[in-house]
PDB file of C-alpha atoms in Angstrom:
ATOM      1  CA  MET A   1      53.706 -12.914 -13.328  1.00 50.00           C
ATOM      2  CA  THR A   2      55.506 -14.222 -10.273  1.00 57.00           C
ATOM      3  CA  ASP A   3      53.980 -16.537  -7.702  1.00 55.00           C
ATOM      4  CA  THR A   4      53.842 -13.687  -5.171  1.00 60.00           C
ATOM      5  CA  SER A   5      51.858 -11.410  -7.497  1.00 59.00           C
ATOM      6  CA  LYS A   6      49.508 -14.279  -8.393  1.00 53.00           C
ATOM      7  CA  LEU A   7      48.899 -14.935  -4.719  1.00 52.00           C
ATOM      8  CA  LYS A   8      48.182 -11.231  -4.066  1.00 55.00           C
ATOM      9  CA  ALA A   9      45.762 -11.086  -6.997  1.00 57.00           C
ATOM     10  CA  SER A  10      44.015 -14.232  -5.771  1.00 59.00           C
ATOM     11  CA  ASN A  11      43.709 -12.839  -2.241  1.00 56.00           C
ATOM     12  CA  LYS A  12      42.362  -9.567  -3.636  1.00 61.00           C
ATOM     13  CA  ARG A  13      39.667 -11.379  -5.628  1.00 61.00           C
ATOM     14  CA  ALA A  14      38.774 -13.504  -2.596  1.00 56.00           C
ATOM     15  CA  GLY A  15      38.487 -10.360  -0.462  1.00 57.00           C
ATOM     16  CA  ARG A  16      36.158  -8.783  -3.008  1.00 63.00           C
ATOM     17  CA  ARG A  17      33.973 -11.892  -3.047  1.00 68.00           C
ATOM     18  CA  ILE A  18      33.816 -11.957   0.747  1.00 69.00           C
ATOM     19  CA  GLY A  19      33.038  -8.238   0.879  1.00 63.00           C
ATOM     20  CA  GLY A  20      30.288  -8.651  -1.708  1.00 65.00           C
ATOM     21  CA  SER A  21      28.799 -11.584   0.182  1.00 75.00           C
ATOM     22  CA  ILE A  22      28.796  -9.609   3.439  1.00 79.00           C
ATOM     23  CA  ALA A  23      27.095  -6.659   1.744  1.00 77.00           C
ATOM     24  CA  ILE A  24      24.412  -8.905   0.253  1.00 82.00           C
ATOM     25  CA  PHE A  25      23.881 -10.611   3.618  1.00 79.00           C
ATOM     26  CA  LEU A  26      23.494  -7.273   5.410  1.00 83.00           C
ATOM     27  CA  PHE A  27      21.092  -5.988   2.750  1.00 83.00           C
ATOM     28  CA  LEU A  28      18.931  -9.125   2.944  1.00 82.00           C
ATOM     29  CA  THR A  29      18.986  -8.973   6.758  1.00 84.00           C
ATOM     30  CA  VAL A  30      17.735  -5.380   6.777  1.00 85.00           C
ATOM     31  CA  LEU A  31      15.120  -6.201   4.147  1.00 84.00           C
ATOM     32  CA  GLY A  32      13.976  -9.242   6.145  1.00 81.00           C
ATOM     33  CA  LEU A  33      13.665  -7.201   9.344  1.00 83.00           C
ATOM     34  CA  PHE A  34      11.695  -4.558   7.457  1.00 84.00           C
ATOM     35  CA  MET A  35       9.259  -7.203   6.202  1.00 82.00           C
ATOM     36  CA  VAL A  36       8.924  -8.967   9.564  1.00 82.00           C
ATOM     37  CA  PHE A  37       8.348  -5.741  11.520  1.00 83.00           C
ATOM     38  CA  PRO A  38       4.576  -5.441  10.728  1.00 80.00           C
ATOM     39  CA  ILE A  39       4.025  -9.019  11.927  1.00 80.00           C
ATOM     40  CA  TYR A  40       6.019  -8.318  15.084  1.00 83.00           C
ATOM     41  CA  LEU A  41       4.043  -5.128  15.672  1.00 80.00           C
ATOM     42  CA  ALA A  42       0.728  -6.980  15.296  1.00 79.00           C
ATOM     43  CA  ILE A  43       1.813  -9.704  17.728  1.00 82.00           C
ATOM     44  CA  ILE A  44       3.037  -7.353  20.467  1.00 82.00           C
ATOM     45  CA  THR A  45      -0.046  -5.144  20.073  1.00 78.00           C
ATOM     46  CA  SER A  46      -2.286  -8.174  20.449  1.00 78.00           C
ATOM     47  CA  ILE A  47      -0.769  -9.011  23.843  1.00 79.00           C
ATOM     48  CA  LYS A  48      -0.735  -5.447  25.206  1.00 78.00           C
ATOM     49  CA  PRO A  49      -3.356  -4.439  27.777  1.00 78.00           C
ATOM     50  CA  VAL A  50      -5.740  -1.668  26.785  1.00 73.00           C
ATOM     51  CA  GLU A  51      -3.963   1.034  28.814  1.00 73.00           C
ATOM     52  CA  GLU A  52      -0.675   0.418  26.956  1.00 72.00           C
ATOM     53  CA  LEU A  53      -2.289   0.929  23.562  1.00 71.00           C
ATOM     54  CA  PHE A  54      -2.646   4.681  24.192  1.00 73.00           C
ATOM     55  CA  ILE A  55       0.916   5.347  25.435  1.00 72.00           C
ATOM     56  CA  PHE A  56       2.738   8.005  23.414  1.00 73.00           C
ATOM     57  CA  PRO A  57       5.344   7.605  22.130  1.00 74.00           C
ATOM     58  CA  PRO A  58       4.367   3.978  21.560  1.00 72.00           C
ATOM     59  CA  LYS A  59       6.629   1.252  22.907  1.00 76.00           C
ATOM     60  CA  PHE A  60       7.688  -1.627  20.714  1.00 76.00           C
ATOM     61  CA  TYR A  61       7.381  -4.156  23.506  1.00 75.00           C
ATOM     62  CA  PRO A  62       4.628  -5.052  25.989  1.00 78.00           C
ATOM     63  CA  MET A  63       5.328  -3.993  29.558  1.00 78.00           C
ATOM     64  CA  ASN A  64       2.559  -6.186  30.993  1.00 80.00           C
ATOM     65  CA  PRO A  65       1.774  -8.853  28.388  1.00 77.00           C
ATOM     66  CA  THR A  66      -1.669 -10.394  28.595  1.00 78.00           C
ATOM     67  CA  LEU A  67      -4.009 -12.607  26.596  1.00 79.00           C
ATOM     68  CA  ASP A  68      -7.090 -10.561  27.423  1.00 77.00           C
ATOM     69  CA  ASN A  69      -7.370  -9.329  23.842  1.00 77.00           C
ATOM     70  CA  PHE A  70      -7.702 -12.896  22.563  1.00 79.00           C
ATOM     71  CA  ARG A  71     -10.255 -13.726  25.245  1.00 79.00           C
ATOM     72  CA  ASP A  72     -12.208 -10.588  24.364  1.00 76.00           C
ATOM     73  CA  MET A  73     -12.040 -11.500  20.692  1.00 76.00           C
ATOM     74  CA  PHE A  74     -13.583 -14.934  21.243  1.00 75.00           C
ATOM     75  CA  ARG A  75     -16.110 -13.438  23.658  1.00 76.00           C
ATOM     76  CA  VAL A  76     -17.232 -10.835  21.110  1.00 72.00           C
ATOM     77  CA  LEU A  77     -17.331 -13.339  18.260  1.00 70.00           C
ATOM     78  CA  GLY A  78     -19.204 -15.787  20.461  1.00 68.00           C
ATOM     79  CA  GLN A  79     -21.990 -13.248  20.942  1.00 69.00           C
ATOM     80  CA  MET A  80     -22.782 -12.983  17.236  1.00 69.00           C
ATOM     81  CA  TRP A  81     -26.038 -14.118  15.672  1.00 73.00           C
ATOM     82  CA  VAL A  82     -24.643 -17.530  14.758  1.00 75.00           C
ATOM     83  CA  PRO A  83     -22.019 -19.712  16.480  1.00 78.00           C
ATOM     84  CA  PHE A  84     -18.372 -18.835  15.940  1.00 76.00           C
ATOM     85  CA  SER A  85     -17.752 -22.329  14.546  1.00 78.00           C
ATOM     86  CA  ARG A  86     -20.119 -21.536  11.676  1.00 82.00           C
ATOM     87  CA  TYR A  87     -17.943 -18.638  10.523  1.00 81.00           C
ATOM     88  CA  VAL A  88     -14.852 -20.828  10.741  1.00 83.00           C
ATOM     89  CA  TRP A  89     -16.550 -23.561   8.700  1.00 86.00           C
ATOM     90  CA  ASN A  90     -17.611 -21.049   6.031  1.00 85.00           C
ATOM     91  CA  SER A  91     -14.053 -19.759   5.654  1.00 86.00           C
ATOM     92  CA  VAL A  92     -12.520 -23.233   5.601  1.00 88.00           C
ATOM     93  CA  PHE A  93     -15.049 -24.495   3.042  1.00 90.00           C
ATOM     94  CA  VAL A  94     -14.640 -21.501   0.731  1.00 89.00           C
ATOM     95  CA  THR A  95     -10.846 -21.593   1.032  1.00 89.00           C
ATOM     96  CA  VAL A  96     -10.517 -25.301   0.245  1.00 90.00           C
ATOM     97  CA  VAL A  97     -12.938 -25.201  -2.690  1.00 91.00           C
ATOM     98  CA  VAL A  98     -11.389 -22.068  -4.215  1.00 90.00           C
ATOM     99  CA  THR A  99      -7.812 -23.337  -3.813  1.00 90.00           C
ATOM    100  CA  VAL A 100      -8.526 -26.736  -5.391  1.00 90.00           C
ATOM    101  CA  ALA A 101     -10.725 -25.355  -8.166  1.00 91.00           C
ATOM    102  CA  GLN A 102      -8.289 -22.577  -8.993  1.00 90.00           C
ATOM    103  CA  CYS A 103      -5.410 -25.037  -9.346  1.00 88.00           C
ATOM    104  CA  ILE A 104      -7.466 -27.340 -11.587  1.00 88.00           C
ATOM    105  CA  VAL A 105      -8.867 -24.602 -13.832  1.00 88.00           C
ATOM    106  CA  ALA A 106      -5.568 -22.729 -14.138  1.00 87.00           C
ATOM    107  CA  SER A 107      -3.648 -25.930 -14.944  1.00 87.00           C
ATOM    108  CA  MET A 108      -6.031 -27.009 -17.698  1.00 87.00           C
ATOM    109  CA  ALA A 109      -6.260 -23.542 -19.240  1.00 87.00           C
ATOM    110  CA  ALA A 110      -2.492 -23.040 -19.036  1.00 86.00           C
ATOM    111  CA  PHE A 111      -1.850 -26.336 -20.845  1.00 85.00           C
ATOM    112  CA  VAL A 112      -4.081 -25.269 -23.725  1.00 85.00           C
ATOM    113  CA  LEU A 113      -2.501 -21.824 -23.967  1.00 84.00           C
ATOM    114  CA  ALA A 114       1.060 -23.115 -23.675  1.00 82.00           C
ATOM    115  CA  LYS A 115       0.979 -26.272 -25.829  1.00 81.00           C
ATOM    116  CA  CYS A 116      -1.990 -25.965 -28.183  1.00 79.00           C
ATOM    117  CA  LYS A 117      -1.866 -23.723 -31.229  1.00 80.00           C
ATOM    118  CA  PHE A 118      -5.169 -22.158 -32.273  1.00 77.00           C
ATOM    119  CA  PRO A 119      -6.364 -18.828 -33.714  1.00 82.00           C
ATOM    120  CA  GLY A 120      -6.276 -16.102 -31.100  1.00 79.00           C
ATOM    121  CA  ASN A 121      -3.772 -17.849 -28.824  1.00 76.00           C
ATOM    122  CA  GLY A 122      -1.395 -14.896 -28.816  1.00 80.00           C
ATOM    123  CA  ILE A 123      -4.176 -12.379 -28.186  1.00 85.00           C
ATOM    124  CA  ILE A 124      -5.497 -14.343 -25.196  1.00 83.00           C
ATOM    125  CA  ASN A 125      -2.009 -14.558 -23.698  1.00 82.00           C
ATOM    126  CA  LYS A 126      -1.581 -10.787 -24.069  1.00 84.00           C
ATOM    127  CA  ILE A 127      -4.950 -10.168 -22.419  1.00 83.00           C
ATOM    128  CA  ILE A 128      -3.872 -12.316 -19.460  1.00 81.00           C
ATOM    129  CA  VAL A 129      -0.658 -10.312 -19.080  1.00 81.00           C
ATOM    130  CA  ILE A 130      -2.539  -6.998 -19.297  1.00 81.00           C
ATOM    131  CA  SER A 131      -5.079  -8.188 -16.695  1.00 78.00           C
ATOM    132  CA  LEU A 132      -2.246  -8.530 -14.176  1.00 78.00           C
ATOM    133  CA  LEU A 133      -1.970  -4.734 -14.157  1.00 77.00           C
ATOM    134  CA  TYR A 134      -5.508  -4.170 -12.874  1.00 73.00           C
ATOM    135  CA  ASN A 135      -6.642  -4.222  -9.279  1.00 66.00           C
ATOM    136  CA  SER A 136      -9.501  -6.586  -8.501  1.00 67.00           C
ATOM    137  CA  ASN A 137     -11.479  -3.700  -6.956  1.00 69.00           C
ATOM    138  CA  VAL A 138     -12.288  -2.280 -10.384  1.00 71.00           C
ATOM    139  CA  ILE A 139     -14.503  -5.261 -11.238  1.00 73.00           C
ATOM    140  CA  TYR A 140     -16.656  -5.264  -8.088  1.00 77.00           C
ATOM    141  CA  ILE A 141     -19.579  -3.500  -9.745  1.00 79.00           C
ATOM    142  CA  MET A 142     -19.528  -5.764 -12.812  1.00 79.00           C
ATOM    143  CA  GLN A 143     -19.091  -8.785 -10.574  1.00 79.00           C
ATOM    144  CA  TYR A 144     -22.150  -7.828  -8.549  1.00 81.00           C
ATOM    145  CA  MET A 145     -24.186  -7.342 -11.726  1.00 83.00           C
ATOM    146  CA  VAL A 146     -23.204 -10.766 -13.057  1.00 82.00           C
ATOM    147  CA  MET A 147     -23.933 -12.499  -9.756  1.00 81.00           C
ATOM    148  CA  SER A 148     -27.284 -10.710  -9.577  1.00 82.00           C
ATOM    149  CA  GLU A 149     -28.285 -11.824 -13.094  1.00 84.00           C
ATOM    150  CA  LEU A 150     -27.353 -15.412 -12.166  1.00 83.00           C
ATOM    151  CA  ASN A 151     -29.392 -15.183  -8.928  1.00 85.00           C
ATOM    152  CA  LEU A 152     -26.318 -15.996  -6.851  1.00 81.00           C
ATOM    153  CA  ILE A 153     -26.449 -13.033  -4.469  1.00 83.00           C
ATOM    154  CA  ASN A 154     -26.410 -14.121  -0.823  1.00 82.00           C
ATOM    155  CA  THR A 155     -25.101 -17.599  -1.639  1.00 83.00           C
ATOM    156  CA  THR A 156     -21.749 -19.234  -0.996  1.00 83.00           C
ATOM    157  CA  ARG A 157     -21.306 -19.676  -4.754  1.00 84.00           C
ATOM    158  CA  ALA A 158     -21.119 -15.892  -5.068  1.00 83.00           C
ATOM    159  CA  LEU A 159     -17.871 -16.052  -3.080  1.00 84.00           C
ATOM    160  CA  ILE A 160     -16.444 -19.135  -4.791  1.00 86.00           C
ATOM    161  CA  LEU A 161     -17.127 -18.682  -8.504  1.00 85.00           C
ATOM    162  CA  PRO A 162     -15.496 -15.234  -9.008  1.00 83.00           C
ATOM    163  CA  SER A 163     -12.382 -16.402  -7.151  1.00 83.00           C
ATOM    164  CA  ILE A 164     -11.777 -19.520  -9.238  1.00 85.00           C
ATOM    165  CA  ALA A 165     -10.441 -17.554 -12.199  1.00 82.00           C
ATOM    166  CA  SER A 166      -7.020 -16.127 -11.379  1.00 81.00           C
ATOM    167  CA  ALA A 167      -4.922 -14.258 -13.946  1.00 82.00           C
ATOM    168  CA  MET A 168      -1.823 -14.607 -11.776  1.00 83.00           C
ATOM    169  CA  GLY A 169      -2.266 -18.370 -11.354  1.00 83.00           C
ATOM    170  CA  LEU A 170      -2.949 -18.851 -15.070  1.00 84.00           C
ATOM    171  CA  PHE A 171       0.094 -16.779 -16.035  1.00 84.00           C
ATOM    172  CA  LEU A 172       2.309 -18.669 -13.582  1.00 84.00           C
ATOM    173  CA  MET A 173       1.176 -22.080 -14.833  1.00 84.00           C
ATOM    174  CA  ARG A 174       1.436 -21.072 -18.488  1.00 85.00           C
ATOM    175  CA  GLN A 175       4.999 -19.865 -18.003  1.00 82.00           C
ATOM    176  CA  SER A 176       5.887 -23.109 -16.244  1.00 82.00           C
ATOM    177  CA  MET A 177       4.226 -25.369 -18.821  1.00 82.00           C
ATOM    178  CA  SER A 178       5.887 -23.534 -21.693  1.00 81.00           C
ATOM    179  CA  GLN A 179       9.190 -25.010 -20.447  1.00 81.00           C
ATOM    180  CA  VAL A 180       7.958 -28.565 -21.020  1.00 79.00           C
ATOM    181  CA  PRO A 181       9.689 -29.965 -24.160  1.00 80.00           C
ATOM    182  CA  ASP A 182       7.442 -30.316 -27.181  1.00 78.00           C
ATOM    183  CA  ALA A 183       9.115 -33.686 -27.833  1.00 81.00           C
ATOM    184  CA  MET A 184       7.423 -35.013 -24.698  1.00 80.00           C
ATOM    185  CA  ILE A 185       4.013 -33.940 -26.008  1.00 80.00           C
ATOM    186  CA  GLU A 186       4.702 -35.471 -29.426  1.00 81.00           C
ATOM    187  CA  ALA A 187       5.849 -38.730 -27.834  1.00 82.00           C
ATOM    188  CA  ALA A 188       2.595 -38.907 -25.899  1.00 78.00           C
ATOM    189  CA  LYS A 189       0.608 -38.383 -29.111  1.00 80.00           C
ATOM    190  CA  VAL A 190       2.552 -41.170 -30.823  1.00 80.00           C
ATOM    191  CA  ASP A 191       1.678 -43.471 -27.918  1.00 79.00           C
ATOM    192  CA  GLY A 192      -2.003 -42.685 -28.459  1.00 79.00           C
ATOM    193  CA  ALA A 193      -2.595 -40.273 -25.597  1.00 76.00           C
ATOM    194  CA  ASN A 194      -5.207 -37.576 -26.139  1.00 81.00           C
ATOM    195  CA  LEU A 195      -4.911 -33.998 -24.884  1.00 79.00           C
ATOM    196  CA  PHE A 196      -6.661 -34.732 -21.595  1.00 81.00           C
ATOM    197  CA  THR A 197      -4.384 -37.695 -20.829  1.00 82.00           C
ATOM    198  CA  THR A 198      -1.291 -35.747 -21.857  1.00 81.00           C
ATOM    199  CA  CYS A 199      -2.271 -32.864 -19.603  1.00 80.00           C
ATOM    200  CA  TRP A 200      -3.142 -34.848 -16.455  1.00 82.00           C
ATOM    201  CA  ARG A 201      -0.719 -37.761 -16.638  1.00 82.00           C
ATOM    202  CA  ILE A 202       2.362 -36.237 -18.247  1.00 82.00           C
ATOM    203  CA  VAL A 203       2.501 -32.447 -17.999  1.00 83.00           C
ATOM    204  CA  ILE A 204       0.804 -31.623 -14.679  1.00 81.00           C
ATOM    205  CA  PRO A 205       2.770 -34.204 -12.607  1.00 81.00           C
ATOM    206  CA  ASN A 206       5.912 -32.308 -13.635  1.00 80.00           C
ATOM    207  CA  GLN A 207       4.457 -28.960 -12.523  1.00 80.00           C
ATOM    208  CA  LYS A 208       4.414 -29.562  -8.777  1.00 80.00           C
ATOM    209  CA  PRO A 209       6.641 -26.536  -7.942  1.00 80.00           C
ATOM    210  CA  ALA A 210       4.363 -24.201  -9.908  1.00 81.00           C
ATOM    211  CA  LEU A 211       1.245 -25.827  -8.454  1.00 85.00           C
ATOM    212  CA  MET A 212       2.514 -25.453  -4.896  1.00 84.00           C
ATOM    213  CA  THR A 213       3.436 -21.823  -5.529  1.00 83.00           C
ATOM    214  CA  MET A 214       0.022 -21.095  -7.041  1.00 85.00           C
ATOM    215  CA  SER A 215      -1.745 -22.898  -4.209  1.00 86.00           C
ATOM    216  CA  ILE A 216      -0.017 -20.602  -1.692  1.00 86.00           C
ATOM    217  CA  PHE A 217      -1.377 -17.496  -3.424  1.00 85.00           C
ATOM    218  CA  ALA A 218      -4.783 -19.127  -3.936  1.00 87.00           C
ATOM    219  CA  PHE A 219      -5.058 -20.138  -0.273  1.00 88.00           C
ATOM    220  CA  GLN A 220      -4.045 -16.710   0.973  1.00 85.00           C
ATOM    221  CA  GLY A 221      -6.505 -14.934  -1.302  1.00 84.00           C
ATOM    222  CA  ALA A 222      -9.363 -17.345  -0.547  1.00 86.00           C
ATOM    223  CA  TRP A 223      -8.820 -17.210   3.227  1.00 86.00           C
ATOM    224  CA  ASN A 224      -9.165 -13.415   3.159  1.00 83.00           C
ATOM    225  CA  ILE A 225     -12.360 -13.375   1.069  1.00 82.00           C
ATOM    226  CA  GLN A 226     -14.966 -11.124   2.654  1.00 78.00           C
ATOM    227  CA  GLY A 227     -17.732 -10.762   0.083  1.00 72.00           C
ATOM    228  CA  GLY A 228     -19.509  -8.065   2.047  1.00 68.00           C
ATOM    229  CA  SER A 229     -21.336  -6.849  -1.060  1.00 73.00           C
ATOM    230  CA  LEU A 230     -22.412 -10.338  -2.163  1.00 76.00           C
ATOM    231  CA  VAL A 231     -23.442 -12.136   1.027  1.00 76.00           C
ATOM    232  CA  TYR A 232     -25.808 -10.644   3.610  1.00 78.00           C
ATOM    233  CA  ASP A 233     -27.049 -13.719   5.476  1.00 75.00           C
ATOM    234  CA  GLU A 234     -25.181 -13.920   8.773  1.00 76.00           C
ATOM    235  CA  ALA A 235     -24.947 -17.717   8.599  1.00 78.00           C
ATOM    236  CA  LYS A 236     -23.121 -17.510   5.243  1.00 81.00           C
ATOM    237  CA  LYS A 237     -20.533 -14.875   6.103  1.00 81.00           C
ATOM    238  CA  THR A 238     -16.860 -15.781   6.299  1.00 83.00           C
ATOM    239  CA  LEU A 239     -14.561 -15.262   9.251  1.00 81.00           C
ATOM    240  CA  PRO A 240     -12.710 -12.174   7.862  1.00 81.00           C
ATOM    241  CA  THR A 241     -16.027 -10.330   7.432  1.00 79.00           C
ATOM    242  CA  VAL A 242     -17.118 -11.037  11.005  1.00 76.00           C
ATOM    243  CA  VAL A 243     -13.695 -10.223  12.450  1.00 74.00           C
ATOM    244  CA  GLN A 244     -13.731  -6.893  10.632  1.00 73.00           C
ATOM    245  CA  GLN A 245     -17.177  -6.128  12.028  1.00 71.00           C
ATOM    246  CA  ALA A 246     -16.099  -7.021  15.550  1.00 66.00           C
ATOM    247  CA  ALA A 247     -12.949  -4.899  15.329  1.00 64.00           C
ATOM    248  CA  SER A 248     -14.635  -1.812  13.849  1.00 65.00           C
ATOM    249  CA  ALA A 249     -15.450  -0.202  17.203  1.00 60.00           C
ATOM    250  CA  GLY A 250     -12.515   2.222  17.058  1.00 57.00           C
ATOM    251  CA  LEU A 251      -9.482   2.526  19.326  1.00 54.00           C
ATOM    252  CA  ALA A 252     -11.233   0.814  22.215  1.00 56.00           C
ATOM    253  CA  ARG A 253     -10.929  -2.462  20.338  1.00 65.00           C
ATOM    254  CA  ALA A 254      -7.522  -1.913  18.772  1.00 68.00           C
ATOM    255  CA  GLY A 255      -6.110  -4.796  20.800  1.00 70.00           C
ATOM    256  CA  VAL A 256      -8.992  -7.043  19.758  1.00 73.00           C
ATOM    257  CA  ALA A 257      -8.412  -6.050  16.140  1.00 74.00           C
ATOM    258  CA  MET A 258      -4.737  -7.002  16.369  1.00 76.00           C
ATOM    259  CA  ALA A 259      -5.608 -10.252  18.138  1.00 79.00           C
ATOM    260  CA  ALA A 260      -7.999 -11.031  15.293  1.00 78.00           C
ATOM    261  CA  ALA A 261      -5.303 -10.155  12.747  1.00 78.00           C
ATOM    262  CA  VAL A 262      -2.857 -12.555  14.420  1.00 81.00           C
ATOM    263  CA  PHE A 263      -5.534 -15.246  14.582  1.00 80.00           C
ATOM    264  CA  MET A 264      -6.309 -14.804  10.870  1.00 81.00           C
ATOM    265  CA  LEU A 265      -2.602 -14.931  10.052  1.00 82.00           C
ATOM    266  CA  ILE A 266      -2.025 -18.413  11.478  1.00 83.00           C
ATOM    267  CA  PRO A 267      -3.656 -20.627   8.753  1.00 84.00           C
ATOM    268  CA  PRO A 268      -1.889 -18.925   5.779  1.00 83.00           C
ATOM    269  CA  VAL A 269       1.451 -19.098   7.578  1.00 82.00           C
ATOM    270  CA  VAL A 270       0.998 -22.798   8.402  1.00 83.00           C
ATOM    271  CA  PHE A 271      -0.060 -23.579   4.836  1.00 83.00           C
ATOM    272  CA  PHE A 272       2.889 -21.595   3.481  1.00 81.00           C
ATOM    273  CA  MET A 273       5.358 -23.499   5.646  1.00 80.00           C
ATOM    274  CA  LEU A 274       3.948 -26.857   4.520  1.00 80.00           C
ATOM    275  CA  ALA A 275       3.782 -25.920   0.830  1.00 76.00           C
ATOM    276  CA  GLN A 276       7.183 -24.230   0.867  1.00 73.00           C
ATOM    277  CA  LYS A 277       8.849 -27.478   1.879  1.00 69.00           C
ATOM    278  CA  ASN A 278       7.335 -29.239  -1.130  1.00 64.00           C
ATOM    279  CA  VAL A 279       8.309 -26.362  -3.418  1.00 64.00           C
ATOM    280  CA  ILE A 280      11.949 -26.482  -2.314  1.00 53.00           C
ATOM    281  CA  GLU A 281      12.148 -30.267  -2.634  1.00 51.00           C
ATOM    282  CA  THR A 282      10.549 -30.375  -6.067  1.00 47.00           C
ATOM    283  CA  MET A 283      12.538 -27.407  -7.347  1.00 48.00           C
ATOM    284  CA  ALA A 284      15.713 -29.368  -6.689  1.00 45.00           C
ATOM    285  CA  HIS A 285      14.531 -32.327  -8.778  1.00 43.00           C
ATOM    286  CA  SER A 286      12.313 -30.733 -11.414  1.00 44.00           C
ATOM    287  CA  GLY A 287      14.795 -30.312 -14.255  1.00 45.00           C
ATOM    288  CA  ILE A 288      13.382 -31.455 -17.577  1.00 46.00           C
ATOM    289  CA  LYS A 289      15.731 -31.718 -20.493  1.00 46.00           C
ATOM    290  CA  ASP A 290      14.753 -32.012 -24.122  1.00 45.00           C
TER     291      ASP A 290
END
């Protein structure tokens, strides 16, 4: 093959690579716009005045942007039976406790399932995988029955305890811990470390990417906990429950509902941005070789 033909072949391959990269970029751009569109729609709806909410065909931009919907939201929430700050505190408390407890429980259980051999290990792992296929709504009746037998109805614990166990978090941590070399576990045993020490001082410190990823899902799920069938005392309700009640007045409060949706979206987005930075940094330095 002559130098000219080699050069043509090289240019052809380079053109294919560039064309493939452009196609992937365009596909990801369209997919990103498709995913961002609901957030954009919620934001522009939250700053539209009431008269613009009923325009047909709807416009995808506010002609007279205003913050009245946010002011109305705080005014409505401020007229509830208890102060608005109480609802915020309930949501923050439940979210923090559930996120921390879920990470701790899932990490300890995943270590046992991934690195400890015992009868029934395989069956338990299969049950966890199968449980990922079920929607959480199917267990509401059983969950209520269990909470009722434990006398936990209308308590904050009724919101926290069922949310601590997460099949997704346990599966994620088990998959991550299964990549830890067995030689590292054996070396810890030779040095006299027990299972608890091996788990908390050797294995879990190397699972920061998985922990950060799980904490994102745990925070998002805990922040959106409503518990309408478990908590009836107004002073113990969480913010999503009260926001849903305030925004359930029909089309007249569509702007307030969108303002509440944007307000509820802020904490998960902030937490995601903070945790994502740690995930990216630790992913780049988390290689463990046997």
